[in-house]
Short mmCIF file of C-alpha atoms in Angstrom, two decimals:
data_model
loop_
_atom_site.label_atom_id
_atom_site.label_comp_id
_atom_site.label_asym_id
_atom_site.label_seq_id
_atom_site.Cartn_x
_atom_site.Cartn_y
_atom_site.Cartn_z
CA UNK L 1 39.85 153.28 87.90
CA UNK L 2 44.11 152.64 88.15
CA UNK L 3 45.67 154.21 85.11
CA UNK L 4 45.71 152.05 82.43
CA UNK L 5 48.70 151.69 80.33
CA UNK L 6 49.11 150.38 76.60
CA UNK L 7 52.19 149.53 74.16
CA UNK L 8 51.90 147.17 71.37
CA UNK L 9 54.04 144.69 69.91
CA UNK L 10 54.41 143.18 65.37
CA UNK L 11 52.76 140.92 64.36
CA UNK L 12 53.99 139.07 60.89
CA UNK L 13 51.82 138.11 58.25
CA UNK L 14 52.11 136.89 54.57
CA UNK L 15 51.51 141.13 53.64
CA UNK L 16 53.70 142.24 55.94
CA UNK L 17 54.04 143.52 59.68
CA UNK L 18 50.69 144.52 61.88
CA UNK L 19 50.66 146.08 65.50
CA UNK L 20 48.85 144.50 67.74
CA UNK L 21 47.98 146.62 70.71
CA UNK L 22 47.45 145.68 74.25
CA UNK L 23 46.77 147.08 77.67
CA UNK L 24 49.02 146.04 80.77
CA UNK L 25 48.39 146.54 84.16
CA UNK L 26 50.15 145.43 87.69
CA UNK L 27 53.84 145.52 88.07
CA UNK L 28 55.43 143.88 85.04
CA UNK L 29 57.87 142.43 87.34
CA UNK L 30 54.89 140.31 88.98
CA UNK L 31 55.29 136.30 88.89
CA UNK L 32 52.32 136.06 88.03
CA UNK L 33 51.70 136.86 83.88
CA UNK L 34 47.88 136.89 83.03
CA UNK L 35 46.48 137.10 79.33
CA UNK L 36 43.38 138.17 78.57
CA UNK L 37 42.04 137.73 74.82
CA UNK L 38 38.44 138.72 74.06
CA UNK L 39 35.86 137.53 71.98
CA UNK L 40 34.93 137.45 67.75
CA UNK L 41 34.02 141.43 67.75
CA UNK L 42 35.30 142.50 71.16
CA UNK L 43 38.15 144.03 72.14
CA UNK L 44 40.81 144.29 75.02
CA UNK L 45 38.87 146.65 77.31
CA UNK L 46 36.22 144.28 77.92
CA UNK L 47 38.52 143.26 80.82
CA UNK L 48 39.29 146.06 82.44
CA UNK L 49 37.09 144.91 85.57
CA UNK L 50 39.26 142.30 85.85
CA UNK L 51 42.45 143.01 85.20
CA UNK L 52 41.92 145.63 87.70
CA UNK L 53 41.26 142.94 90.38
CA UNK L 54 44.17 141.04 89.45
CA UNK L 55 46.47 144.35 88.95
CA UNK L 56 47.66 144.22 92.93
CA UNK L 57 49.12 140.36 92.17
CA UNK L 58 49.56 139.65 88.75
CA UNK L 59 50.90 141.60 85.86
CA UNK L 60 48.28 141.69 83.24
CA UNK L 61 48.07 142.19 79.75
CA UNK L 62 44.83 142.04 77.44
CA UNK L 63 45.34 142.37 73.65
CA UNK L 64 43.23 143.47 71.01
CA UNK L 65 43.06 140.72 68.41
CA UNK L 66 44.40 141.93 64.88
CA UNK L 67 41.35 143.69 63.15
CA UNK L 68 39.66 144.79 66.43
CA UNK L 69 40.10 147.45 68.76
CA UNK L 70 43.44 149.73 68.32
CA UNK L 71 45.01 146.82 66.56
CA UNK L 72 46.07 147.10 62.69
CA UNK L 73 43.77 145.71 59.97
CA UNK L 74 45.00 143.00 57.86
CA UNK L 75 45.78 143.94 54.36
CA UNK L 76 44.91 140.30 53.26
CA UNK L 77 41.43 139.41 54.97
CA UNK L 78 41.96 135.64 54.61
CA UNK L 79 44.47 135.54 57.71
CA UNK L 80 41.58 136.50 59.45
CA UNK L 81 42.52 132.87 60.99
CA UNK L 82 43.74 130.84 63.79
CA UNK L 83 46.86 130.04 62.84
CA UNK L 84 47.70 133.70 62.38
CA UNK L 85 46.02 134.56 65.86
CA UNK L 86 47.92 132.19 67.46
CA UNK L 87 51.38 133.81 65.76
CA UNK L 88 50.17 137.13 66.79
CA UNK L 89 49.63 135.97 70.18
CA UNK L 90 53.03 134.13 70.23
CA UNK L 91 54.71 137.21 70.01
CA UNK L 92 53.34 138.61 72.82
CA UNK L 93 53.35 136.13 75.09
CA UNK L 94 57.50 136.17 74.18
CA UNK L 95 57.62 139.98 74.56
CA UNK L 96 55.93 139.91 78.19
CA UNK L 97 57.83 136.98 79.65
CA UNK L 98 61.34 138.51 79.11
CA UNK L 99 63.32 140.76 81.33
CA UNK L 100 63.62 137.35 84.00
CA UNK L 101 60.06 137.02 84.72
CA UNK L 102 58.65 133.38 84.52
CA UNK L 103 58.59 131.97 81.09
CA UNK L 104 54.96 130.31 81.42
CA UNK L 105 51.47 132.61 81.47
CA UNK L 106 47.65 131.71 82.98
CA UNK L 107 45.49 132.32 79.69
CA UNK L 108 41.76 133.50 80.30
CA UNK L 109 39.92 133.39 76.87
CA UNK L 110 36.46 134.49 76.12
CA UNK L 111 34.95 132.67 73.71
CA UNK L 112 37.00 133.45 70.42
CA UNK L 113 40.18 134.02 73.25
CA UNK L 114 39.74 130.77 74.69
CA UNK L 115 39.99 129.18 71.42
CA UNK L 116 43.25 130.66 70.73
CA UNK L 117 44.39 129.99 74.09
CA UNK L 118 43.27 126.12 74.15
CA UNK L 119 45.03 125.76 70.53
CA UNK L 120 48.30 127.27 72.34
CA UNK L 121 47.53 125.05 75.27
CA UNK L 122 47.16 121.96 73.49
CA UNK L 123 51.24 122.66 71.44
CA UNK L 124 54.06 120.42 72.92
CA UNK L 125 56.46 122.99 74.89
CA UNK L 126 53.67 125.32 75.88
CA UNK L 127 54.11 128.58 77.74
CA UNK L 128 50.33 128.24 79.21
CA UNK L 129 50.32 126.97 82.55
CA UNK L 130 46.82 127.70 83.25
CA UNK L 131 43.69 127.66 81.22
CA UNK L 132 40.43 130.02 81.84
CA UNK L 133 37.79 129.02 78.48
CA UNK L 134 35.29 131.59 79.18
CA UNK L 135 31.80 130.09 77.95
CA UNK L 136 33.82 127.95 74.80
CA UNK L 137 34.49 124.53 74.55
CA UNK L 138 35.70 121.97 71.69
CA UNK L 139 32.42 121.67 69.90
CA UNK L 140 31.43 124.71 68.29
CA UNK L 141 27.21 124.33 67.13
CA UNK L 142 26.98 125.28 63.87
CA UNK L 143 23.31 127.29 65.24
CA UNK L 144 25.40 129.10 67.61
CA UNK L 145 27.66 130.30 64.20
CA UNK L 146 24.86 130.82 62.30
CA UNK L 147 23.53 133.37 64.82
CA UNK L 148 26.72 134.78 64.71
CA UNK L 149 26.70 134.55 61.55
CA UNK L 150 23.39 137.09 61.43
CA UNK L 151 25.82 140.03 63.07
CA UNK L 152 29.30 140.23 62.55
CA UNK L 153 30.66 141.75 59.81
CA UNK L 154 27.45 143.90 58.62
CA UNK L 155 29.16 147.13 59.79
CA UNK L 156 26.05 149.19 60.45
CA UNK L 157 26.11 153.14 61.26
CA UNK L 158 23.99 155.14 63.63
CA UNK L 159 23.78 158.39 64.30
CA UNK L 160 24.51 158.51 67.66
CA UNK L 161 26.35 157.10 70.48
CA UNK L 162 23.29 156.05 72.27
CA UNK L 163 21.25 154.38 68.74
CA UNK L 164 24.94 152.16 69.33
CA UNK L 165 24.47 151.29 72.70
CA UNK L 166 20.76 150.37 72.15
CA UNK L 167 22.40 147.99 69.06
CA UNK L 168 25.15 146.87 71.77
CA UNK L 169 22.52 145.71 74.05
CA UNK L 170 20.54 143.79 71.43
CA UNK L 171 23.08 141.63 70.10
CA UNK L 172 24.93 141.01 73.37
CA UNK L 173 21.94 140.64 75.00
CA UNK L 174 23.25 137.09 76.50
CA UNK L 175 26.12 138.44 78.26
CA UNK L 176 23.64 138.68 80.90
CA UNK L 177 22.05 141.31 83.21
CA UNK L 178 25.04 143.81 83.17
CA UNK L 179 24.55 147.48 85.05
CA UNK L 180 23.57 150.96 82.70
CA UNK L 181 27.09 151.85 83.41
CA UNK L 182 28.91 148.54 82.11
CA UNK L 183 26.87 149.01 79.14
CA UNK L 184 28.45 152.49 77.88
CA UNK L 185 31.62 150.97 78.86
CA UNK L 186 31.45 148.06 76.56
CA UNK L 187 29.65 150.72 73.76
CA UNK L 188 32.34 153.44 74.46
CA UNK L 189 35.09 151.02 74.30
CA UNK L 190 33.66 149.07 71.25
CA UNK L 191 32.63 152.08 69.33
CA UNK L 192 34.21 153.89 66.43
CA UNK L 193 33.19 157.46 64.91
CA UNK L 194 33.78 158.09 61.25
CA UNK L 195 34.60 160.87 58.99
CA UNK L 196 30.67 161.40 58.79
CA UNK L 197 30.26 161.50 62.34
CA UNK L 198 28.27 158.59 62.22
CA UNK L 199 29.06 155.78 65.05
CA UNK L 200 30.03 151.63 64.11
CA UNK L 201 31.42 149.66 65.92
CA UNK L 202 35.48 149.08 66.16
CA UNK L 203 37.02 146.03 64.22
CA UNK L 204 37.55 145.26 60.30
CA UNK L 205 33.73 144.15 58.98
CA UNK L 206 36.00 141.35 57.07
CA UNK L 207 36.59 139.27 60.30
CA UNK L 208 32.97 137.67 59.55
CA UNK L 209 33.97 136.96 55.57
CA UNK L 210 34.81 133.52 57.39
CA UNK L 211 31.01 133.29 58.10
CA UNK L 212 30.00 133.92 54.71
CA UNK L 213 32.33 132.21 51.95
CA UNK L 214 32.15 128.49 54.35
CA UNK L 215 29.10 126.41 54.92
CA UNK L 216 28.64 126.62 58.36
CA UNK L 217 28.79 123.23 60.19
CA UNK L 218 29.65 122.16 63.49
CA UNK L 219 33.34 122.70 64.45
CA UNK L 220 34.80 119.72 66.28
CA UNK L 221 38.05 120.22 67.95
CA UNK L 222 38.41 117.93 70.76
CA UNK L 223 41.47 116.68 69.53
CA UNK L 224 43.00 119.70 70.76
CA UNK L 225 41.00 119.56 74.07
CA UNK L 226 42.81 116.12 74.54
CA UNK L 227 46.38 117.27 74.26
CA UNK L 228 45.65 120.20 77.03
CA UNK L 229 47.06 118.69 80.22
CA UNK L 230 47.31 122.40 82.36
CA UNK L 231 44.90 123.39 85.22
CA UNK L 232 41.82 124.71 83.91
CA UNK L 233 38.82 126.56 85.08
CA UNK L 234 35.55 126.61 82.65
CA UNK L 235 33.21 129.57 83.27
CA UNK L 236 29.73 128.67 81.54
CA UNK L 237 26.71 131.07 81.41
CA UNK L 238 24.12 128.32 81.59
CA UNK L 239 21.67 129.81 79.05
CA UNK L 240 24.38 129.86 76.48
CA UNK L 241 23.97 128.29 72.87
CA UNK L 242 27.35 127.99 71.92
CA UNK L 243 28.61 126.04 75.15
CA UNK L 244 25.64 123.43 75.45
CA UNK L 245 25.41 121.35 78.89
CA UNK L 246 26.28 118.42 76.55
CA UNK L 247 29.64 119.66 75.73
CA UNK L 248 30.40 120.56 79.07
CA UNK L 249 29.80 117.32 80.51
CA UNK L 250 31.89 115.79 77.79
CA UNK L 251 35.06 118.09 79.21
CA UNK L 252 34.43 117.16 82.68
CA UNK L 253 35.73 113.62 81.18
CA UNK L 254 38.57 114.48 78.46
CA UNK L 255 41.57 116.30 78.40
CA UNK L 256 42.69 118.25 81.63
CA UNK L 257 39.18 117.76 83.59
CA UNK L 258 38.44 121.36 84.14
CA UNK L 259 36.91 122.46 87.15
CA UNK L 260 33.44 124.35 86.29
CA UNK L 261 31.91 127.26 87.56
CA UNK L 262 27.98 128.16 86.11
CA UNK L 263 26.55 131.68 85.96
CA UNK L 264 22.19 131.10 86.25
CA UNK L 265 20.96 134.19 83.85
CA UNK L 266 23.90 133.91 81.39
CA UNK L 267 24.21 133.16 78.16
CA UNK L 268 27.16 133.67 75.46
CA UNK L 269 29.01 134.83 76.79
CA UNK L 270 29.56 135.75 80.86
CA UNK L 271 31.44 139.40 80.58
CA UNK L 272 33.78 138.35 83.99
CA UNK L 273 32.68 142.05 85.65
CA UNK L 274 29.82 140.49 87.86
CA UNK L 275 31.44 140.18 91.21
CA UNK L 276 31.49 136.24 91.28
CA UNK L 277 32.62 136.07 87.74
CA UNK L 278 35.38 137.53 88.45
CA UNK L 279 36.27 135.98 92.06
CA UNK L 280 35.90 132.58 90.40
CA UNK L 281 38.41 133.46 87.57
CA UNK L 282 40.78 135.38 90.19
CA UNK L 283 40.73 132.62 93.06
CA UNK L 284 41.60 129.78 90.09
CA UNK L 285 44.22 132.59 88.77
CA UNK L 286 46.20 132.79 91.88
CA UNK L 287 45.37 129.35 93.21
CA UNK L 288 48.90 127.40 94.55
CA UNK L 289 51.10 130.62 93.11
#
């Protein structure tokens, strides 16, 4: 694996300042700026397979979400919400595009990330000039949340590294058929070791207070979907229950007219380290540079 670098850049929220960490990789001088955001309980290093495949053209930069990974917790748990995500990520994308580099950035957003980046896509003046929505669309089920809903947040403990990585594979059991390897790396990377020496998993348990203080119902955001007019690539794991064929088919027909790719096996949501998960995301990255 090529060295991987970090830095992070503040964040501003009604409490104060945050860091919000990232990992870069490529030359920052690159045309080409790529973003990577990860899911609701992931983190930044769930792209390493592809940043690294992108690293020779693009300059890349993946960011853990505030609460998750390296980033800071937020003092107030309620902006544990999109509009402060989308500040957060603001600030990024206007630290990485200085320094005479191209002011405009190809998103690729895994479920949570693609949110963010179609909300950023769909703003008059945007700096995204491609669009990756990694098994997410504008219609959230409310049974996919309430599954969701069953997980995040409970912050359980286990002994070991390995009672994690048998937890790992049980609630991310729809990212597909991944390798032993790709396994630990998601556990290793995910994972967090406390004073006790007991092993949880790495990101505030208060990101899923959103799943318990709301009644869950479908979210409906093709409003958004409408205003995105950018080039963008859809990556669905067919077996998923949060991006239904339904849903799909309607954003074939709306708003920029994505081009599709399907992953047979797959559910919620496709991890982009299978070999033609990531050569469909990197041939519609540098597509017409």
């Amino acid at each position: 694996m090529m060295e991987i670098r970090s830095n992070h850049v503040l964040g501003l929220s009604q409490s104060g300042f945050h860091r919000i960490y990232y990992t870069e990789w490529g030359n920052p001088a690159a045309e080409q700026v790529v973003v990577c955001v990860h899911g609701l309980t992931r983190n930044c290093r769930d792209f390493d397979t592809l940043a690294q495949a992108l690293a020779d053209d693009c300059y890349v930069v993946c960011p853990d979400v505030a609460g998750r990974g390296r980033s800071d917790w937020l003092l107030n748990k309620l902006d544990y919400n999109y509009p402060q995500y989308l500040a957060d990520m603001n600030a990024l994308i206007a630290r990485i595009t200085t320094d005479g580099r191209k002011q405009r950035v190809c998103w690729v957003g895994t479920s949570m990330g693609g949110l963010i980046g179609m909300l950023l896509a769909a703003q008059p003046g945007t700096p995204i000039a491609k669009l990756v929505m990694n098994d997410v669309g504008p219609l959230i089920p409310k049974a996919a949340l309430e599954r969701i809903g069953q997980y995040v947040g409970k912050d359980p403990h286990f002994s070991t590294l390995d009672e994690l990585e048998t937890y790992v594979r049980l609630v991310s059991a729809s990212f597909g058929p991944l390798t032993d390897v790709q396994w630990r790396h998601l556990t290793e990377t995910g994972a967090k070791q406390f004073d006790d020496g007991s092993w949880g998993m790495v990101y505030d348990p208060a990101i899923g207070d959103a799943f318990r203080n709301i009644t869950l119902t479908d979210v409906n955001l093709w409003q958004y979907w409408d205003r995105v007019n950018c080039p963008t690539l859809v990556t669905h794991g067919i077996e998923s229950d949060l991006l239904l064929p339904e849903i799909v088919a309607g954003m074939r027909e709306r708003g920029p007219r994505p081009h599709v790719v399907e992953f047979a096996g797959v559910g919620h949501a496709p991890m982009l380290m299978a070999q033609d998960q990531v050569k469909a995301v990197r041939d519609f990255v540098l597509a017409d540079r």
